[in-house]
Amino acid sequence: MDARQSPAADRHHRRLRRLTDHQLDAVLTHERGHARARHDWLLHLSSALATGFPRVPLFAHFCDQTHRLVELAADDTASAAAAT
């Protein structure tokens, strides 16, 4: 382990090295799907609404569902890429 690398980063690095090329491509495509669709903005927005308005149950539900849906969307992106 590099002296500057955290134990968590080292664990992730070891796990990534165990993936096949096909699996690594799928993981990277999934993450690129998040980046291209700007899922970070959706997640920040939904979290801000849920945090800013804790007495509005709809915002908490929106936050939970947004997290679930962005993962499904990124999974779809990776699946579509793997099928071609």
mmCIF file of N, CA, C and O in Angstrom:
data_model
loop_
_atom_site.group_PDB
_atom_site.id
_atom_site.type_symbol
_atom_site.label_atom_id
_atom_site.label_comp_id
_atom_site.label_asym_id
_atom_site.label_seq_id
_atom_site.Cartn_x
_atom_site.Cartn_y
_atom_site.Cartn_z
ATOM 1 N N MET A 1 0.844 -1.185 0.000
ATOM 2 C CA MET A 1 0.000 0.000 0.000
ATOM 3 C C MET A 1 0.884 1.241 0.000
ATOM 4 O O MET A 1 1.850 1.333 0.736
ATOM 5 N N ASP A 2 0.536 2.197 -0.842
ATOM 6 C CA ASP A 2 1.228 3.474 -0.907
ATOM 7 C C ASP A 2 1.034 4.201 0.423
ATOM 8 O O ASP A 2 -0.043 4.168 1.005
ATOM 9 N N ALA A 3 2.069 4.874 0.904
ATOM 10 C CA ALA A 3 1.996 5.559 2.195
ATOM 11 C C ALA A 3 0.913 6.637 2.202
ATOM 12 O O ALA A 3 0.364 6.961 3.241
ATOM 13 N N ARG A 4 0.580 7.182 1.041
ATOM 14 C CA ARG A 4 -0.437 8.234 0.965
ATOM 15 C C ARG A 4 -1.841 7.670 0.793
ATOM 16 O O ARG A 4 -2.812 8.384 0.885
ATOM 17 N N GLN A 5 -1.956 6.396 0.528
ATOM 18 C CA GLN A 5 -3.253 5.785 0.225
ATOM 19 C C GLN A 5 -3.941 5.312 1.502
ATOM 20 O O GLN A 5 -3.333 4.681 2.350
ATOM 21 N N SER A 6 -5.215 5.620 1.618
ATOM 22 C CA SER A 6 -5.966 5.207 2.802
ATOM 23 C C SER A 6 -6.237 3.706 2.752
ATOM 24 O O SER A 6 -6.217 3.101 1.677
ATOM 25 N N PRO A 7 -6.519 3.095 3.891
ATOM 26 C CA PRO A 7 -6.860 1.661 3.899
ATOM 27 C C PRO A 7 -8.089 1.360 3.029
ATOM 28 O O PRO A 7 -8.142 0.336 2.358
ATOM 29 N N ALA A 8 -9.075 2.264 3.029
ATOM 30 C CA ALA A 8 -10.274 2.045 2.202
ATOM 31 C C ALA A 8 -9.912 2.063 0.730
ATOM 32 O O ALA A 8 -10.385 1.222 -0.055
ATOM 33 N N ALA A 9 -9.066 2.992 0.320
ATOM 34 C CA ALA A 9 -8.651 3.059 -1.081
ATOM 35 C C ALA A 9 -7.864 1.810 -1.461
ATOM 36 O O ALA A 9 -8.013 1.284 -2.576
ATOM 37 N N ASP A 10 -7.066 1.319 -0.549
ATOM 38 C CA ASP A 10 -6.306 0.101 -0.815
ATOM 39 C C ASP A 10 -7.236 -1.097 -1.000
ATOM 40 O O ASP A 10 -7.043 -1.912 -1.905
ATOM 41 N N ARG A 11 -8.274 -1.196 -0.179
ATOM 42 C CA ARG A 11 -9.256 -2.284 -0.329
ATOM 43 C C ARG A 11 -9.942 -2.207 -1.686
ATOM 44 O O ARG A 11 -10.112 -3.223 -2.359
ATOM 45 N N HIS A 12 -10.339 -1.005 -2.084
ATOM 46 C CA HIS A 12 -10.999 -0.846 -3.379
ATOM 47 C C HIS A 12 -10.055 -1.229 -4.515
ATOM 48 O O HIS A 12 -10.466 -1.883 -5.476
ATOM 49 N N HIS A 13 -8.816 -0.817 -4.400
ATOM 50 C CA HIS A 13 -7.825 -1.139 -5.436
ATOM 51 C C HIS A 13 -7.648 -2.654 -5.553
ATOM 52 O O HIS A 13 -7.611 -3.203 -6.658
ATOM 53 N N ARG A 14 -7.558 -3.347 -4.424
ATOM 54 C CA ARG A 14 -7.411 -4.813 -4.455
ATOM 55 C C ARG A 14 -8.629 -5.471 -5.090
ATOM 56 O O ARG A 14 -8.511 -6.426 -5.851
ATOM 57 N N ARG A 15 -9.829 -4.956 -4.775
ATOM 58 C CA ARG A 15 -11.045 -5.523 -5.354
ATOM 59 C C ARG A 15 -11.089 -5.291 -6.856
ATOM 60 O O ARG A 15 -11.505 -6.176 -7.613
ATOM 61 N N LEU A 16 -10.706 -4.118 -7.285
ATOM 62 C CA LEU A 16 -10.718 -3.825 -8.721
ATOM 63 C C LEU A 16 -9.751 -4.725 -9.482
ATOM 64 O O LEU A 16 -10.043 -5.141 -10.606
ATOM 65 N N ARG A 17 -8.626 -5.043 -8.885
ATOM 66 C CA ARG A 17 -7.650 -5.912 -9.556
ATOM 67 C C ARG A 17 -8.176 -7.326 -9.746
ATOM 68 O O ARG A 17 -7.712 -8.041 -10.626
ATOM 69 N N ARG A 18 -9.161 -7.743 -8.937
ATOM 70 C CA ARG A 18 -9.708 -9.097 -9.054
ATOM 71 C C ARG A 18 -10.776 -9.205 -10.143
ATOM 72 O O ARG A 18 -11.176 -10.306 -10.506
ATOM 73 N N LEU A 19 -11.250 -8.068 -10.653
ATOM 74 C CA LEU A 19 -12.276 -8.103 -11.686
ATOM 75 C C LEU A 19 -11.690 -8.500 -13.037
ATOM 76 O O LEU A 19 -10.552 -8.164 -13.353
ATOM 77 N N THR A 20 -12.507 -9.192 -13.818
ATOM 78 C CA THR A 20 -12.101 -9.475 -15.198
ATOM 79 C C THR A 20 -12.225 -8.177 -15.998
ATOM 80 O O THR A 20 -12.846 -7.205 -15.549
ATOM 81 N N ASP A 21 -11.664 -8.160 -17.192
ATOM 82 C CA ASP A 21 -11.773 -6.969 -18.042
ATOM 83 C C ASP A 21 -13.228 -6.637 -18.328
ATOM 84 O O ASP A 21 -13.634 -5.469 -18.308
ATOM 85 N N HIS A 22 -14.032 -7.666 -18.586
ATOM 86 C CA HIS A 22 -15.456 -7.454 -18.870
ATOM 87 C C HIS A 22 -16.174 -6.855 -17.658
ATOM 88 O O HIS A 22 -16.984 -5.933 -17.796
ATOM 89 N N GLN A 23 -15.887 -7.354 -16.470
ATOM 90 C CA GLN A 23 -16.508 -6.833 -15.251
ATOM 91 C C GLN A 23 -16.082 -5.397 -14.984
ATOM 92 O O GLN A 23 -16.896 -4.545 -14.615
ATOM 93 N N LEU A 24 -14.801 -5.118 -15.185
ATOM 94 C CA LEU A 24 -14.301 -3.760 -14.980
ATOM 95 C C LEU A 24 -14.951 -2.795 -15.964
ATOM 96 O O LEU A 24 -15.345 -1.684 -15.587
ATOM 97 N N ASP A 25 -15.108 -3.215 -17.215
ATOM 98 C CA ASP A 25 -15.798 -2.374 -18.201
ATOM 99 C C ASP A 25 -17.223 -2.068 -17.752
ATOM 100 O O ASP A 25 -17.703 -0.945 -17.900
ATOM 101 N N ALA A 26 -17.901 -3.062 -17.201
ATOM 102 C CA ALA A 26 -19.276 -2.863 -16.737
ATOM 103 C C ALA A 26 -19.327 -1.864 -15.580
ATOM 104 O O ALA A 26 -20.197 -0.985 -15.548
ATOM 105 N N VAL A 27 -18.406 -1.989 -14.645
ATOM 106 C CA VAL A 27 -18.361 -1.061 -13.507
ATOM 107 C C VAL A 27 -18.093 0.359 -13.991
ATOM 108 O O VAL A 27 -18.772 1.313 -13.590
ATOM 109 N N LEU A 28 -17.123 0.511 -14.882
ATOM 110 C CA LEU A 28 -16.785 1.846 -15.384
ATOM 111 C C LEU A 28 -17.922 2.443 -16.209
ATOM 112 O O LEU A 28 -18.199 3.644 -16.114
ATOM 113 N N THR A 29 -18.600 1.625 -16.997
ATOM 114 C CA THR A 29 -19.738 2.105 -17.779
ATOM 115 C C THR A 29 -20.863 2.552 -16.856
ATOM 116 O O THR A 29 -21.515 3.574 -17.103
ATOM 117 N N HIS A 30 -21.095 1.801 -15.788
ATOM 118 C CA HIS A 30 -22.100 2.171 -14.790
ATOM 119 C C HIS A 30 -21.765 3.549 -14.203
ATOM 120 O O HIS A 30 -22.628 4.431 -14.136
ATOM 121 N N GLU A 31 -20.528 3.743 -13.813
ATOM 122 C CA GLU A 31 -20.113 5.017 -13.208
ATOM 123 C C GLU A 31 -20.156 6.151 -14.218
ATOM 124 O O GLU A 31 -20.541 7.281 -13.880
ATOM 125 N N ARG A 32 -19.785 5.882 -15.466
ATOM 126 C CA ARG A 32 -19.889 6.905 -16.514
ATOM 127 C C ARG A 32 -21.352 7.295 -16.746
ATOM 128 O O ARG A 32 -21.654 8.448 -17.050
ATOM 129 N N GLY A 33 -22.244 6.316 -16.623
ATOM 130 C CA GLY A 33 -23.672 6.605 -16.746
ATOM 131 C C GLY A 33 -24.130 7.614 -15.702
ATOM 132 O O GLY A 33 -24.904 8.515 -16.003
ATOM 133 N N HIS A 34 -23.627 7.452 -14.474
ATOM 134 C CA HIS A 34 -23.937 8.430 -13.426
ATOM 135 C C HIS A 34 -23.420 9.817 -13.816
ATOM 136 O O HIS A 34 -24.132 10.811 -13.695
ATOM 137 N N ALA A 35 -22.193 9.865 -14.283
ATOM 138 C CA ALA A 35 -21.571 11.157 -14.610
ATOM 139 C C ALA A 35 -22.269 11.840 -15.788
ATOM 140 O O ALA A 35 -22.560 13.042 -15.731
ATOM 141 N N ARG A 36 -22.540 11.080 -16.843
ATOM 142 C CA ARG A 36 -23.175 11.674 -18.028
ATOM 143 C C ARG A 36 -24.571 12.201 -17.731
ATOM 144 O O ARG A 36 -24.987 13.217 -18.284
ATOM 145 N N ALA A 37 -25.313 11.506 -16.895
ATOM 146 C CA ALA A 37 -26.687 11.906 -16.583
ATOM 147 C C ALA A 37 -26.752 12.910 -15.432
ATOM 148 O O ALA A 37 -27.846 13.314 -15.038
ATOM 149 N N ARG A 38 -25.603 13.289 -14.915
ATOM 150 C CA ARG A 38 -25.531 14.259 -13.828
ATOM 151 C C ARG A 38 -26.339 13.817 -12.609
ATOM 152 O O ARG A 38 -27.055 14.592 -11.983
ATOM 153 N N HIS A 39 -26.222 12.541 -12.285
ATOM 154 C CA HIS A 39 -26.954 12.009 -11.139
ATOM 155 C C HIS A 39 -26.565 12.682 -9.837
ATOM 156 O O HIS A 39 -27.365 12.728 -8.900
ATOM 157 N N ASP A 40 -25.345 13.200 -9.768
ATOM 158 C CA ASP A 40 -24.925 13.894 -8.546
ATOM 159 C C ASP A 40 -25.842 15.078 -8.249
ATOM 160 O O ASP A 40 -26.210 15.313 -7.096
ATOM 161 N N TRP A 41 -26.276 15.785 -9.271
ATOM 162 C CA TRP A 41 -27.183 16.920 -9.081
ATOM 163 C C TRP A 41 -28.530 16.455 -8.537
ATOM 164 O O TRP A 41 -29.099 17.060 -7.635
ATOM 165 N N LEU A 42 -29.046 15.384 -9.109
ATOM 166 C CA LEU A 42 -30.326 14.855 -8.637
ATOM 167 C C LEU A 42 -30.236 14.408 -7.181
ATOM 168 O O LEU A 42 -31.147 14.660 -6.385
ATOM 169 N N LEU A 43 -29.143 13.751 -6.854
ATOM 170 C CA LEU A 43 -28.971 13.268 -5.482
ATOM 171 C C LEU A 43 -28.823 14.421 -4.495
ATOM 172 O O LEU A 43 -29.391 14.391 -3.399
ATOM 173 N N HIS A 44 -28.064 15.446 -4.888
ATOM 174 C CA HIS A 44 -27.910 16.608 -4.006
ATOM 175 C C HIS A 44 -29.237 17.343 -3.832
ATOM 176 O O HIS A 44 -29.584 17.763 -2.723
ATOM 177 N N LEU A 45 -29.978 17.495 -4.918
ATOM 178 C CA LEU A 45 -31.268 18.168 -4.842
ATOM 179 C C LEU A 45 -32.233 17.415 -3.926
ATOM 180 O O LEU A 45 -32.855 18.000 -3.038
ATOM 181 N N SER A 46 -32.347 16.117 -4.151
ATOM 182 C CA SER A 46 -33.295 15.342 -3.338
ATOM 183 C C SER A 46 -32.879 15.321 -1.873
ATOM 184 O O SER A 46 -33.727 15.413 -0.977
ATOM 185 N N SER A 47 -31.589 15.239 -1.611
ATOM 186 C CA SER A 47 -31.105 15.267 -0.220
ATOM 187 C C SER A 47 -31.351 16.633 0.423
ATOM 188 O O SER A 47 -31.733 16.717 1.596
ATOM 189 N N ALA A 48 -31.145 17.701 -0.346
ATOM 190 C CA ALA A 48 -31.363 19.049 0.195
ATOM 191 C C ALA A 48 -32.833 19.265 0.547
ATOM 192 O O ALA A 48 -33.146 19.838 1.595
ATOM 193 N N LEU A 49 -33.718 18.800 -0.310
ATOM 194 C CA LEU A 49 -35.143 18.949 -0.020
ATOM 195 C C LEU A 49 -35.546 18.152 1.224
ATOM 196 O O LEU A 49 -36.277 18.648 2.078
ATOM 197 N N ALA A 50 -35.055 16.916 1.310
ATOM 198 C CA ALA A 50 -35.397 16.079 2.463
ATOM 199 C C ALA A 50 -34.836 16.654 3.757
ATOM 200 O O ALA A 50 -35.496 16.626 4.800
ATOM 201 N N THR A 51 -33.629 17.192 3.688
ATOM 202 C CA THR A 51 -32.998 17.779 4.873
ATOM 203 C C THR A 51 -33.615 19.131 5.227
ATOM 204 O O THR A 51 -33.846 19.438 6.396
ATOM 205 N N GLY A 52 -33.883 19.932 4.204
ATOM 206 C CA GLY A 52 -34.412 21.276 4.431
ATOM 207 C C GLY A 52 -35.856 21.301 4.889
ATOM 208 O O GLY A 52 -36.291 22.246 5.543
ATOM 209 N N PHE A 53 -36.601 20.261 4.515
ATOM 210 C CA PHE A 53 -38.018 20.202 4.871
ATOM 211 C C PHE A 53 -38.337 18.840 5.499
ATOM 212 O O PHE A 53 -39.050 18.023 4.924
ATOM 213 N N PRO A 54 -37.808 18.614 6.708
ATOM 214 C CA PRO A 54 -37.958 17.289 7.327
ATOM 215 C C PRO A 54 -39.403 16.923 7.674
ATOM 216 O O PRO A 54 -39.716 15.752 7.840
ATOM 217 N N ARG A 55 -40.289 17.913 7.738
ATOM 218 C CA ARG A 55 -41.689 17.624 8.082
ATOM 219 C C ARG A 55 -42.550 17.345 6.853
ATOM 220 O O ARG A 55 -43.755 17.154 6.980
ATOM 221 N N VAL A 56 -41.926 17.336 5.683
ATOM 222 C CA VAL A 56 -42.663 17.031 4.458
ATOM 223 C C VAL A 56 -42.266 15.615 4.028
ATOM 224 O O VAL A 56 -41.207 15.409 3.425
ATOM 225 N N PRO A 57 -43.086 14.628 4.353
ATOM 226 C CA PRO A 57 -42.731 13.237 4.062
ATOM 227 C C PRO A 57 -42.469 12.969 2.579
ATOM 228 O O PRO A 57 -41.666 12.111 2.231
ATOM 229 N N LEU A 58 -43.128 13.722 1.718
ATOM 230 C CA LEU A 58 -42.927 13.530 0.288
ATOM 231 C C LEU A 58 -41.466 13.732 -0.110
ATOM 232 O O LEU A 58 -40.936 13.009 -0.949
ATOM 233 N N PHE A 59 -40.793 14.708 0.510
ATOM 234 C CA PHE A 59 -39.397 14.963 0.161
ATOM 235 C C PHE A 59 -38.483 13.824 0.609
ATOM 236 O O PHE A 59 -37.517 13.483 -0.082
ATOM 237 N N ALA A 60 -38.762 13.229 1.748
ATOM 238 C CA ALA A 60 -37.973 12.069 2.206
ATOM 239 C C ALA A 60 -38.188 10.903 1.248
ATOM 240 O O ALA A 60 -37.233 10.201 0.876
ATOM 241 N N HIS A 61 -39.416 10.695 0.841
ATOM 242 C CA HIS A 61 -39.728 9.625 -0.109
ATOM 243 C C HIS A 61 -39.057 9.900 -1.459
ATOM 244 O O HIS A 61 -38.489 8.996 -2.077
ATOM 245 N N PHE A 62 -39.125 11.151 -1.907
ATOM 246 C CA PHE A 62 -38.472 11.553 -3.158
ATOM 247 C C PHE A 62 -36.972 11.259 -3.096
ATOM 248 O O PHE A 62 -36.394 10.736 -4.044
ATOM 249 N N CYS A 63 -36.357 11.559 -1.969
ATOM 250 C CA CYS A 63 -34.918 11.313 -1.795
ATOM 251 C C CYS A 63 -34.610 9.820 -1.896
ATOM 252 O O CYS A 63 -33.707 9.416 -2.627
ATOM 253 N N ASP A 64 -35.371 9.005 -1.191
ATOM 254 C CA ASP A 64 -35.160 7.550 -1.233
ATOM 255 C C ASP A 64 -35.325 7.008 -2.647
ATOM 256 O O ASP A 64 -34.507 6.214 -3.127
ATOM 257 N N GLN A 65 -36.388 7.426 -3.306
ATOM 258 C CA GLN A 65 -36.662 6.918 -4.649
ATOM 259 C C GLN A 65 -35.646 7.427 -5.675
ATOM 260 O O GLN A 65 -35.288 6.710 -6.608
ATOM 261 N N THR A 66 -35.174 8.643 -5.495
ATOM 262 C CA THR A 66 -34.167 9.186 -6.412
ATOM 263 C C THR A 66 -32.894 8.360 -6.340
ATOM 264 O O THR A 66 -32.306 8.023 -7.372
ATOM 265 N N HIS A 67 -32.478 8.011 -5.131
ATOM 266 C CA HIS A 67 -31.279 7.181 -4.989
ATOM 267 C C HIS A 67 -31.465 5.837 -5.693
ATOM 268 O O HIS A 67 -30.573 5.348 -6.388
ATOM 269 N N ARG A 68 -32.616 5.252 -5.528
ATOM 270 C CA ARG A 68 -32.898 3.965 -6.159
ATOM 271 C C ARG A 68 -32.921 4.099 -7.685
ATOM 272 O O ARG A 68 -32.326 3.293 -8.401
ATOM 273 N N LEU A 69 -33.592 5.128 -8.183
ATOM 274 C CA LEU A 69 -33.754 5.280 -9.630
ATOM 275 C C LEU A 69 -32.455 5.618 -10.354
ATOM 276 O O LEU A 69 -32.233 5.145 -11.472
ATOM 277 N N VAL A 70 -31.585 6.427 -9.740
ATOM 278 C CA VAL A 70 -30.327 6.724 -10.427
ATOM 279 C C VAL A 70 -29.456 5.472 -10.522
ATOM 280 O O VAL A 70 -28.726 5.292 -11.499
ATOM 281 N N GLU A 71 -29.531 4.597 -9.521
ATOM 282 C CA GLU A 71 -28.782 3.333 -9.608
ATOM 283 C C GLU A 71 -29.343 2.447 -10.720
ATOM 284 O O GLU A 71 -28.587 1.850 -11.488
ATOM 285 N N LEU A 72 -30.666 2.374 -10.813
ATOM 286 C CA LEU A 72 -31.272 1.576 -11.886
ATOM 287 C C LEU A 72 -30.937 2.142 -13.256
ATOM 288 O O LEU A 72 -30.675 1.386 -14.204
ATOM 289 N N ALA A 73 -30.939 3.460 -13.381
ATOM 290 C CA ALA A 73 -30.600 4.081 -14.665
ATOM 291 C C ALA A 73 -29.157 3.780 -15.061
ATOM 292 O O ALA A 73 -28.876 3.466 -16.226
ATOM 293 N N ALA A 74 -28.242 3.859 -14.112
ATOM 294 C CA ALA A 74 -26.837 3.550 -14.408
ATOM 295 C C ALA A 74 -26.667 2.062 -14.725
ATOM 296 O O ALA A 74 -25.872 1.690 -15.590
ATOM 297 N N ASP A 75 -27.429 1.211 -14.050
ATOM 298 C CA ASP A 75 -27.402 -0.223 -14.364
ATOM 299 C C ASP A 75 -27.883 -0.459 -15.792
ATOM 300 O O ASP A 75 -27.307 -1.270 -16.529
ATOM 301 N N ASP A 76 -28.945 0.246 -16.196
ATOM 302 C CA ASP A 76 -29.453 0.110 -17.560
ATOM 303 C C ASP A 76 -28.411 0.530 -18.586
ATOM 304 O O ASP A 76 -28.241 -0.098 -19.622
ATOM 305 N N THR A 77 -27.692 1.602 -18.285
ATOM 306 C CA THR A 77 -26.631 2.078 -19.176
ATOM 307 C C THR A 77 -25.559 1.006 -19.344
ATOM 308 O O THR A 77 -25.137 0.702 -20.460
ATOM 309 N N ALA A 78 -25.148 0.420 -18.234
ATOM 310 C CA ALA A 78 -24.106 -0.613 -18.290
ATOM 311 C C ALA A 78 -24.616 -1.862 -18.996
ATOM 312 O O ALA A 78 -23.888 -2.482 -19.791
ATOM 313 N N SER A 79 -25.863 -2.243 -18.755
ATOM 314 C CA SER A 79 -26.434 -3.423 -19.403
ATOM 315 C C SER A 79 -26.536 -3.233 -20.912
ATOM 316 O O SER A 79 -26.224 -4.136 -21.686
ATOM 317 N N ALA A 80 -26.978 -2.056 -21.315
ATOM 318 C CA ALA A 80 -27.102 -1.769 -22.755
ATOM 319 C C ALA A 80 -25.731 -1.805 -23.436
ATOM 320 O O ALA A 80 -25.597 -2.339 -24.538
ATOM 321 N N ALA A 81 -24.733 -1.280 -22.766
ATOM 322 C CA ALA A 81 -23.385 -1.280 -23.343
ATOM 323 C C ALA A 81 -22.828 -2.696 -23.427
ATOM 324 O O ALA A 81 -22.147 -3.042 -24.394
ATOM 325 N N ALA A 82 -23.125 -3.531 -22.443
ATOM 326 C CA ALA A 82 -22.608 -4.896 -22.427
ATOM 327 C C ALA A 82 -23.291 -5.754 -23.495
ATOM 328 O O ALA A 82 -22.704 -6.701 -24.000
ATOM 329 N N ALA A 83 -24.518 -5.382 -23.843
ATOM 330 C CA ALA A 83 -25.267 -6.170 -24.839
ATOM 331 C C ALA A 83 -24.800 -5.906 -26.262
ATOM 332 O O ALA A 83 -25.095 -6.686 -27.159
ATOM 333 N N THR A 84 -24.076 -4.816 -26.474
ATOM 334 C CA THR A 84 -23.621 -4.497 -27.836
ATOM 335 C C THR A 84 -22.245 -5.027 -28.109
ATOM 336 O O THR A 84 -21.515 -5.442 -27.303
#
